[in-house]
Coordinates of C-alpha atoms in Angstrom, one line a residue:
L1 CA 67.2 130.6 11.6
Q2 CA 68.1 132.6 14.7
V3 CA 64.4 133.7 15.0
T4 CA 63.3 130.1 14.9
R5 CA 65.7 128.9 17.6
C6 CA 64.2 131.7 19.9
A7 CA 60.5 130.9 19.1
H8 CA 58.4 128.4 20.9
P9 CA 58.6 124.9 19.4
S10 CA 54.9 124.9 18.5
K11 CA 55.2 128.0 16.4
A12 CA 58.5 127.1 14.7
I13 CA 56.9 125.2 11.9
Y14 CA 54.9 128.3 10.9
I15 CA 58.0 130.5 10.6
Y16 CA 59.8 127.8 8.6
I17 CA 56.9 127.5 6.3
Y18 CA 56.5 131.2 6.1
I19 CA 60.3 131.7 5.1
Y20 CA 59.8 129.1 2.5
I21 CA 56.7 130.9 1.0
Y22 CA 58.7 134.3 1.1
I23 CA 61.6 132.8 -0.8
Y24 CA 59.4 131.1 -3.2
S25 CA 57.4 134.3 -3.7
S26 CA 60.4 136.3 -4.3
S27 CA 61.4 134.1 -7.3
M28 CA 57.9 133.5 -8.6
W29 CA 56.7 137.2 -8.1
C30 CA 53.3 136.0 -6.5
V31 CA 51.7 133.7 -3.9
P32 CA 48.1 132.8 -4.0
C33 CA 46.0 134.4 -1.1
S34 CA 45.0 131.0 0.0
C35 CA 48.6 130.2 1.0
I36 CA 48.8 133.3 3.3
Q37 CA 45.4 133.0 4.9
P38 CA 46.3 130.1 7.4
F39 CA 49.0 132.3 8.8
A40 CA 46.8 135.3 9.2
V41 CA 44.2 133.3 11.0
H42 CA 46.8 131.7 13.3
S43 CA 48.1 135.2 14.0
L44 CA 44.6 136.4 15.1
S45 CA 43.9 133.4 17.3
V46 CA 47.2 134.0 19.2
Q47 CA 46.5 137.6 19.4
K48 CA 42.9 137.0 20.9
K49 CA 44.5 135.2 24.0
K50 CA 45.7 138.6 25.1
T51 CA 48.6 137.8 27.3
N52 CA 49.6 140.0 30.2
I53 CA 52.4 141.4 27.9
E54 CA 50.2 142.2 25.2
L55 CA 47.6 143.9 27.4
S56 CA 50.3 145.9 29.0
N57 CA 51.8 147.0 25.7
F58 CA 48.6 148.0 24.3
V59 CA 47.6 150.1 27.3
T60 CA 51.0 151.8 27.5
R61 CA 51.1 152.7 23.7
K62 CA 47.4 153.9 23.7
M63 CA 47.9 156.1 26.8
H64 CA 51.3 157.4 25.4
Q65 CA 49.6 158.4 22.1
Q66 CA 46.9 160.4 24.1
R67 CA 49.6 162.1 26.2
T68 CA 51.7 163.0 23.4
T69 CA 49.2 164.2 20.6
T70 CA 48.1 167.8 20.5
T71 CA 44.3 168.0 20.1
T72 CA 41.3 170.0 20.7
T73 CA 39.1 167.9 23.0
T74 CA 35.4 167.4 21.9
T75 CA 33.5 166.9 25.2
R76 CA 30.2 168.7 24.4
A77 CA 26.4 168.1 24.9
T78 CA 25.6 167.3 21.4
D79 CA 26.9 167.1 17.8
S80 CA 25.5 170.4 16.7
P81 CA 28.1 173.3 16.2
S82 CA 26.3 175.5 18.5
S83 CA 26.5 173.3 21.5
S84 CA 28.5 174.6 24.5
S85 CA 32.0 173.2 25.1
S86 CA 33.2 171.7 28.4
P87 CA 35.3 173.8 30.6
N88 CA 38.1 171.3 30.0
D89 CA 38.3 172.1 26.1
T90 CA 41.8 173.3 25.2
N91 CA 44.1 173.8 22.2
H92 CA 47.4 172.7 23.9
Q93 CA 49.1 169.6 24.8
Q94 CA 47.4 167.8 27.8
Q95 CA 48.5 165.2 30.2
K96 CA 46.0 162.4 29.8
Q97 CA 45.0 159.9 32.3
L98 CA 42.0 157.6 33.0
D99 CA 39.4 159.5 35.0
L100 CA 36.1 157.8 34.4
I101 CA 34.8 154.3 33.5
I102 CA 31.5 154.3 31.9
W103 CA 29.6 150.9 31.8
D104 CA 26.8 149.6 29.6
V105 CA 24.3 147.7 31.9
D106 CA 22.8 144.8 30.0
G107 CA 25.2 142.3 28.9
T108 CA 28.1 144.1 30.4
L109 CA 27.5 144.9 34.0
A110 CA 24.4 142.6 34.8
N111 CA 23.3 139.2 33.4
T112 CA 19.8 140.2 32.3
T113 CA 19.2 138.3 29.2
T114 CA 16.7 136.0 30.7
L115 CA 14.8 138.8 32.4
A116 CA 14.6 140.9 29.4
F117 CA 13.9 138.1 26.9
E118 CA 11.0 136.9 28.9
A119 CA 9.6 140.3 29.8
T120 CA 9.7 141.2 26.1
N121 CA 7.7 138.2 25.1
E122 CA 5.0 139.0 27.8
V123 CA 4.7 142.6 26.5
L124 CA 4.3 141.3 22.8
K125 CA 1.8 138.8 23.9
K126 CA -0.1 141.3 25.8
H127 CA -0.4 143.4 22.6
N128 CA -1.3 140.4 20.5
F129 CA 2.1 140.1 18.6
D130 CA 3.9 136.9 18.1
E131 CA 6.6 135.9 20.5
I132 CA 10.3 136.0 19.4
S133 CA 13.3 133.7 19.8
L134 CA 16.1 134.4 21.9
E135 CA 18.2 135.0 18.7
Q136 CA 15.8 137.7 17.7
Y137 CA 15.9 139.4 21.2
E138 CA 19.6 139.4 21.2
Y139 CA 19.9 141.0 17.7
G140 CA 17.3 143.5 18.7
S141 CA 19.2 144.5 21.8
R142 CA 21.3 146.8 19.8
Y143 CA 18.6 149.2 19.5
T144 CA 16.9 151.5 22.0
T145 CA 13.7 149.9 23.6
P146 CA 11.2 151.8 21.3
K147 CA 13.2 150.8 18.2
R148 CA 13.7 147.3 19.5
F149 CA 9.9 146.8 19.9
S150 CA 9.3 148.3 16.3
Y151 CA 11.8 145.7 15.0
H152 CA 10.4 142.8 17.1
A153 CA 6.6 143.6 16.2
C154 CA 7.1 144.5 12.7
G155 CA 10.5 143.7 11.4
D156 CA 11.6 147.3 11.0
S157 CA 13.4 149.3 13.6
E158 CA 12.7 152.7 12.1
G159 CA 9.4 152.3 10.4
H160 CA 6.9 152.2 13.2
K161 CA 7.8 154.8 15.6
E162 CA 4.5 155.3 17.5
L163 CA 3.9 151.6 18.0
G164 CA 7.8 151.1 19.1
E165 CA 7.1 153.9 21.6
K166 CA 3.7 152.4 22.9
L167 CA 5.2 148.9 23.3
G168 CA 8.4 150.4 24.7
A169 CA 6.7 152.3 27.3
S170 CA 4.7 149.2 28.4
F171 CA 7.9 147.2 28.5
D172 CA 9.6 149.7 30.8
R173 CA 6.7 149.8 33.2
Y174 CA 6.8 146.1 33.5
Y175 CA 10.4 145.5 33.3
V176 CA 11.7 147.9 36.0
E177 CA 9.4 146.4 38.6
L178 CA 11.2 143.0 38.0
V179 CA 14.7 144.2 38.7
T180 CA 16.3 142.4 41.7
R181 CA 19.6 140.9 42.4
E182 CA 18.2 137.5 41.4
T183 CA 16.9 138.6 38.0
A184 CA 19.6 141.3 37.3
G185 CA 22.6 140.2 39.2
L186 CA 26.2 141.3 38.3
F187 CA 28.3 139.0 36.2
S188 CA 30.9 137.2 38.5
G189 CA 33.9 139.2 38.8
I190 CA 32.3 142.6 37.9
R191 CA 32.0 143.6 41.6
N192 CA 35.7 142.9 42.3
I193 CA 36.7 145.1 39.1
V194 CA 34.6 148.0 40.4
E195 CA 36.0 147.6 44.0
R196 CA 39.6 147.7 42.6
T197 CA 39.0 150.6 40.3
K198 CA 37.3 153.0 43.0
S199 CA 40.3 155.5 42.5
V200 CA 38.5 156.7 39.3
K201 CA 34.8 157.7 38.8
H202 CA 32.3 155.2 37.7
A203 CA 29.1 155.6 35.7
A204 CA 26.5 153.8 33.7
L205 CA 25.0 154.6 30.4
S206 CA 22.3 152.3 29.1
N207 CA 20.1 152.3 25.8
A208 CA 17.2 151.1 28.1
C209 CA 15.4 153.8 30.3
G210 CA 17.2 155.6 33.0
E211 CA 14.9 154.3 35.8
Y212 CA 15.8 150.9 34.8
A213 CA 19.7 151.6 34.7
R214 CA 19.5 153.2 38.0
R215 CA 17.5 150.4 39.5
V216 CA 20.0 147.7 38.4
V217 CA 22.9 149.7 39.9
K218 CA 21.0 150.1 43.2
V219 CA 19.9 146.5 43.6
N220 CA 23.4 145.5 43.0
K221 CA 24.6 148.0 45.7
L222 CA 26.9 149.9 43.4
D223 CA 25.1 153.2 43.9
S224 CA 27.7 154.3 46.4
I225 CA 30.3 154.0 43.8
F226 CA 28.6 155.1 40.5
E227 CA 28.4 158.7 40.4
M228 CA 25.7 158.8 37.8
S229 CA 23.4 156.3 35.8
L230 CA 21.7 157.4 32.7
G231 CA 19.3 155.9 30.3
A232 CA 18.4 156.7 26.6
D233 CA 15.6 158.8 28.0
D234 CA 18.0 161.0 29.9
V235 CA 20.2 162.1 26.9
S236 CA 19.7 163.9 23.7
K237 CA 20.9 161.0 21.5
A238 CA 21.2 157.3 22.5
K239 CA 24.0 155.0 21.4
P240 CA 25.4 154.5 18.7
E241 CA 25.4 158.3 18.8
P242 CA 28.1 159.9 20.8
G243 CA 26.2 162.5 22.4
G244 CA 25.0 160.5 25.5
I245 CA 28.6 159.8 26.5
R246 CA 29.6 163.4 26.0
E247 CA 26.7 164.8 28.0
L248 CA 27.5 162.3 30.9
C249 CA 31.2 163.3 30.9
Q250 CA 30.1 167.0 31.0
K251 CA 27.9 166.5 34.0
L252 CA 30.7 164.8 35.8
N253 CA 33.2 167.4 34.7
V254 CA 35.5 164.9 33.1
D255 CA 37.1 165.3 29.6
V256 CA 35.8 162.6 27.4
S257 CA 39.3 161.9 26.3
N258 CA 40.0 160.8 29.9
A259 CA 37.0 158.3 29.9
C260 CA 36.6 154.9 28.7
Y261 CA 33.4 153.1 27.8
V262 CA 32.8 149.3 28.3
G263 CA 30.0 147.5 26.4
D264 CA 29.0 144.3 24.6
A265 CA 27.3 145.7 21.5
P266 CA 28.8 147.2 18.4
S267 CA 26.7 150.3 19.0
D268 CA 28.7 150.8 22.1
G269 CA 32.1 150.8 20.5
R270 CA 30.9 153.1 17.7
A271 CA 29.6 155.8 20.3
A272 CA 32.7 155.5 22.4
K273 CA 35.0 156.0 19.3
A274 CA 32.9 158.8 17.9
A275 CA 32.9 160.5 21.4
G276 CA 36.5 160.4 21.5
C277 CA 37.0 158.3 24.5
M278 CA 40.4 157.2 25.6
F279 CA 39.3 153.5 25.2
S280 CA 36.6 151.6 23.6
I281 CA 36.3 148.3 25.4
G282 CA 34.3 145.5 24.2
V283 CA 33.3 142.4 26.3
N284 CA 32.5 139.2 24.8
W285 CA 30.0 137.7 27.4
G286 CA 26.9 139.7 26.4
S287 CA 24.4 139.3 23.7
H288 CA 26.8 139.9 20.7
D289 CA 29.5 138.0 19.1
L290 CA 32.6 140.2 19.3
S291 CA 34.8 137.6 17.7
D292 CA 33.0 138.5 14.5
P293 CA 35.4 141.0 12.7
T294 CA 32.5 143.2 11.7
N295 CA 31.6 143.7 15.4
E296 CA 35.1 143.6 16.8
E297 CA 36.2 146.6 14.7
H298 CA 34.2 149.0 16.6
F299 CA 36.3 148.5 19.6
D300 CA 40.1 149.3 20.5
I301 CA 40.2 146.0 22.4
V302 CA 37.9 143.0 23.2
C303 CA 38.1 141.2 26.4
E304 CA 36.9 137.5 26.6
T305 CA 37.0 137.2 30.2
R306 CA 36.5 139.5 33.4
E307 CA 39.9 138.5 34.3
E308 CA 41.4 140.1 31.1
L309 CA 39.2 143.3 31.8
E310 CA 40.7 143.4 35.3
R311 CA 44.1 143.2 34.1
F312 CA 43.4 145.7 31.7
F313 CA 42.3 148.2 34.0
M314 CA 45.0 147.6 36.5
K315 CA 47.5 148.3 34.0
A316 CA 45.6 151.5 32.8
L317 CA 45.6 152.8 36.4
S318 CA 49.1 151.9 37.0
D319 CA 50.0 154.2 34.1
N320 CA 48.0 157.1 35.4

């Protein structure tokens, strides 16, 4: 009862009902799952709002874990045992801080859906394949460009490698030339976030070609801040494999556990976690629905808005 007096009035009814179910279940030994489910859903919906306090607590807890855990860091060029380790590899306790923010490009930094969708259909038509829907494009955007075109042309991202590479190369030549601030401009609020976090290094890593990633950064006048921009053709293994993130960190002489990755696709989150990044951050304004638990599970945190992402970084940097 003391708890309910302290709770917000709109939530009090949930607490009262929960107490009733708890007492009832104690006497009856079981409660149907259907009785509990509404409360779990309510909890998730409240959690997704991510208040300043929730963000602050999460960042502080995560960075504390990084700083107090004795680990061997894993920044290396590839996953093979014979690959060389970063000069930062160590077996003793380390002070961890955020030193590098790595950005995905399409759907994270820049609003390029219309450009990429229309260019994709132009290439498919040119090579006598059926056009695709926007939904099909968005689903395919989780793959590298050659695998995406294999999927769009034949319905299989893995089964038509030569065709995918041929169509992908045609797309890259056509796509890169279309990049301008009008066709590939930054999402509103992104420039402000980058400007406010210039105290750490910035880089981009895309599953598109490197020339495209660098052009998007350049036309948006971020090349004076971003120290490196790489594409799938610049690294040994593209996302969701962790090799690209590790290679980028090695090139910038940053321990991967002091870096975070920001992306909109499940493959971004998988790559960041497998690489050992400090934070795997999902943004829900791209091509993938990160409110879907099967997508959300690949990230440490999902930001619904640029304002949430900005608050997150402000807290992380204040804890550095």
